[in-house]
Tab-separated table of C-alpha atoms in Angstrom:
chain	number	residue	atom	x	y	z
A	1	UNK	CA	-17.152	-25.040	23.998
A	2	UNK	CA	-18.497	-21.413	23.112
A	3	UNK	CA	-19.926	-20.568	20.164
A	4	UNK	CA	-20.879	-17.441	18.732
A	5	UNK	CA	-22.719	-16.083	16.005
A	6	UNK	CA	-23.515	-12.906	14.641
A	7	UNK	CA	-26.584	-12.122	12.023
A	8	UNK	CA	-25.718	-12.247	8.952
A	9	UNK	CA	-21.703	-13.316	9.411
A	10	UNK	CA	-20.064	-15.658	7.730
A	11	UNK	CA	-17.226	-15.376	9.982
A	12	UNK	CA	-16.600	-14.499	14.001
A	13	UNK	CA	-14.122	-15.252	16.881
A	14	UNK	CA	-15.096	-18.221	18.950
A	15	UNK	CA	-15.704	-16.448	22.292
A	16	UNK	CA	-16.845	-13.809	20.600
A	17	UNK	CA	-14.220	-10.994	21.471
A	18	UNK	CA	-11.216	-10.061	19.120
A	19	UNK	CA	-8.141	-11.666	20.373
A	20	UNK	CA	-4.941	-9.979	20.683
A	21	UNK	CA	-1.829	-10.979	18.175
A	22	UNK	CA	-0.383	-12.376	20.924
A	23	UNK	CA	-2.699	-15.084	21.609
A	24	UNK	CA	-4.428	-17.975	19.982
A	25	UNK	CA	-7.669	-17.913	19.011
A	26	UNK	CA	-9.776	-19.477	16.685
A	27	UNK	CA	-11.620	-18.363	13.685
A	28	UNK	CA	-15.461	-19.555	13.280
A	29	UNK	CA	-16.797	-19.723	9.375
A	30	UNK	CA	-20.303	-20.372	8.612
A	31	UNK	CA	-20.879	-21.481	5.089
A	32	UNK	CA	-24.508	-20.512	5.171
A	33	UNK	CA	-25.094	-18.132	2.365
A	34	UNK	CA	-21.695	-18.791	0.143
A	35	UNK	CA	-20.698	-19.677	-2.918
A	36	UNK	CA	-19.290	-23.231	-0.590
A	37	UNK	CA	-23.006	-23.260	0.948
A	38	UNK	CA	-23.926	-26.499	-0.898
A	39	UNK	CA	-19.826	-27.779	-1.144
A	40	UNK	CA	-19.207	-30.803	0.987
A	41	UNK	CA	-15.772	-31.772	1.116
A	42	UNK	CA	-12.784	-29.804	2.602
A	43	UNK	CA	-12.242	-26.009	2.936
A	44	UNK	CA	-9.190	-24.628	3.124
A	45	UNK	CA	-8.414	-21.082	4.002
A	46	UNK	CA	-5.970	-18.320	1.976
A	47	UNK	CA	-5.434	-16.216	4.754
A	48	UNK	CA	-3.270	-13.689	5.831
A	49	UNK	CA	-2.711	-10.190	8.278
A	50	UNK	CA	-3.214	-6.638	7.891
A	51	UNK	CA	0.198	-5.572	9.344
A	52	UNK	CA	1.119	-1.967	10.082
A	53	UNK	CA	-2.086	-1.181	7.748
A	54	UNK	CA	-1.096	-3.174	5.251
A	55	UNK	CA	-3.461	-6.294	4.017
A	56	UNK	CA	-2.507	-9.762	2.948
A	57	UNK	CA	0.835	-10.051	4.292
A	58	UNK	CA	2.808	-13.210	5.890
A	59	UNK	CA	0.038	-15.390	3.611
A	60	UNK	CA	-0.053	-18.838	4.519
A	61	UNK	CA	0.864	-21.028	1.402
A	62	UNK	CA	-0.289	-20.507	-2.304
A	63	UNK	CA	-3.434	-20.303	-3.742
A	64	UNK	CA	-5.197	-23.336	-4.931
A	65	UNK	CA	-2.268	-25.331	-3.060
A	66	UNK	CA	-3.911	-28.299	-0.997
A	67	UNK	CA	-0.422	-29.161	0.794
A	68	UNK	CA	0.223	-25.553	2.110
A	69	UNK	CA	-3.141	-23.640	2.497
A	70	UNK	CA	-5.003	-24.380	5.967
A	71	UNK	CA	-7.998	-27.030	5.541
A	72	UNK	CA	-10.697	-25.855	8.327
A	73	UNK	CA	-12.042	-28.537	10.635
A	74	UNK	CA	-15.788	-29.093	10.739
A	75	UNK	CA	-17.536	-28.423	13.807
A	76	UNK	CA	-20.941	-29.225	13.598
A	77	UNK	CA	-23.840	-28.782	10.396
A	78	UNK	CA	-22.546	-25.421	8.077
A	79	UNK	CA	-20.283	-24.796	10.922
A	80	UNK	CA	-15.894	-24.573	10.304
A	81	UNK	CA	-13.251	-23.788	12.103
A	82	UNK	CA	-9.560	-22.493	11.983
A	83	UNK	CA	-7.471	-22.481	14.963
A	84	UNK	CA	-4.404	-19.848	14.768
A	85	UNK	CA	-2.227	-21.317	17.612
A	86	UNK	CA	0.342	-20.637	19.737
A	87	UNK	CA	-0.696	-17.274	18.821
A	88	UNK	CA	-1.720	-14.993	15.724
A	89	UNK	CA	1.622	-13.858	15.286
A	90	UNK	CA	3.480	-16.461	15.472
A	91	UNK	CA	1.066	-18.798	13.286
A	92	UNK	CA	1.334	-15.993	10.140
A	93	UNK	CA	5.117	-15.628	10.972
A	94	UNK	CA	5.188	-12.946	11.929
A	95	UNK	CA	7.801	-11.626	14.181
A	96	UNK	CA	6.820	-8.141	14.720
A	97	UNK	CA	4.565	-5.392	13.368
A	98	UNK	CA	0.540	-3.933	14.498
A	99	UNK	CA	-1.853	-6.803	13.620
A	100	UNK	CA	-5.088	-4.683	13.226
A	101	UNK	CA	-7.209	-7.626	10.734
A	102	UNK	CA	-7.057	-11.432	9.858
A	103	UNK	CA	-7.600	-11.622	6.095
A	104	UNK	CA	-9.231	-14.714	4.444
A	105	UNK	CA	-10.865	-16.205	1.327
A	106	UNK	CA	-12.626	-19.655	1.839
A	107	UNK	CA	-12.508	-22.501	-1.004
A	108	UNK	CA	-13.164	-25.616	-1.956
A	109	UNK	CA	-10.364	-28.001	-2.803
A	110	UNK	CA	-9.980	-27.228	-6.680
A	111	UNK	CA	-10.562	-23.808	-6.375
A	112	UNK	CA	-13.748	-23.344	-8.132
A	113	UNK	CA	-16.158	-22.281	-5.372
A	114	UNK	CA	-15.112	-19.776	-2.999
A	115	UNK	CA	-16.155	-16.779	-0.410
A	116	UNK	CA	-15.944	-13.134	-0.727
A	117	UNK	CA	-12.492	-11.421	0.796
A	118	UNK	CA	-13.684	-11.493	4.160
A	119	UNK	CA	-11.741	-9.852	7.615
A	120	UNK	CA	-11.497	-9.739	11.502
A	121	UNK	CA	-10.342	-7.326	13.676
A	122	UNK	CA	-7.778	-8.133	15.816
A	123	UNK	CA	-7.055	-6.387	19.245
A	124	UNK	CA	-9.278	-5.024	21.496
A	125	UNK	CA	-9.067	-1.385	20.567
A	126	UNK	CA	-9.625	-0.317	16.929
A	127	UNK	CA	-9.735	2.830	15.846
A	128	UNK	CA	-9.520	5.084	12.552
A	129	UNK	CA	-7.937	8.995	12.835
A	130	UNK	CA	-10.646	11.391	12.013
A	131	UNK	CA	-8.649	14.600	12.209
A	132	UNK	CA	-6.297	15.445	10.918
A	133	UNK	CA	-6.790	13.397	7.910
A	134	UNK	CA	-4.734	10.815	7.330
A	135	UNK	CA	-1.620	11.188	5.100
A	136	UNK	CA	-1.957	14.539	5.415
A	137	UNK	CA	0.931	17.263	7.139
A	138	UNK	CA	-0.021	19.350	9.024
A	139	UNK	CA	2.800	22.057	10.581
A	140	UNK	CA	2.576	23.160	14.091
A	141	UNK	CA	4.679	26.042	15.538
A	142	UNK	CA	6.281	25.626	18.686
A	143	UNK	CA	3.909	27.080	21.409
A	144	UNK	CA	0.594	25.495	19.202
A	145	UNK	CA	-2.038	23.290	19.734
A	146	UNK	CA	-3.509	20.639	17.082
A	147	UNK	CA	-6.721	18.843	17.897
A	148	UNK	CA	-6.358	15.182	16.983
A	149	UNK	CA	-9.382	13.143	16.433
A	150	UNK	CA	-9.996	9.281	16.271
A	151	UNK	CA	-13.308	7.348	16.243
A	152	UNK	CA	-13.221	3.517	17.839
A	153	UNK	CA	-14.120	1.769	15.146
């Protein structure tokens, strides 16, 4: 088994890559650091998707709710995990739509203790337009160029 960890992150992809939506893939949480840091019973997860820029969609269960929020496994010391299987999509629900971020909180079983918001990408290309800006309009007559710019974020 592969682990990875990044300074300072509280959570990462095991394998270190971002997965696509269409395939499992397993979130790792280190409590190091977080309001759970000295917590020693279960964690569950309120998670969700950023879908088609949109965050906290297709949430899994309700907050505070033991019976339908995730509970991470523990892997070894301040180490957790959360496996999102068959795939992303289709462990969120969701049917269709551009998962771009996996949104979670982390808690402790009544609530009390908890992380910041935090996110991962998902997909292996992210990127953010630059120019024009976004939400803007821009009109182009026919025979015109525009210069569109994006930065891989």
């Amino acid at each position: 088994m592969l682990f990875c960890t990044v300074a300072n992150a509280q959570v990462t992809w095991q394998g270190g890559s971002n997965p696509d939506a269409t395939a499992s893939a397993t979130i790792l949480f280190d409590k190091t650091g977080t309001g759970l840091a000295t917590y020693s019973g279960v964690i569950y997860a309120h998670t969700g998707l950023t879908v088609n820029g949109t965050p906290w969609q297709n949430v899994k269960g309700t907050w505070g709710n033991n019976t339908t929020q995730p509970a991470l496994t523990l892997v070894s010391g301040n180490i957790y995990k959360l496996d999102l299987t068959p795939t992303i999509m289709a462990y969120y629900g969701l049917a269709s739509g551009s998962v771009t971020k996996v949104n979670m909180v982390f808690r402790n079983a009544a609530g009390s203790a908890q992380t910041t918001d935090l996110t991962l990408d998902v997909g292996a290309f992210q990127s953010t337009l630059v120019t024009p800006a976004e939400g803007s309009n821009t009109i182009v007559n026919s025979g015109q160029n525009l210069a569109i710019s994006a930065s891989n974020t």
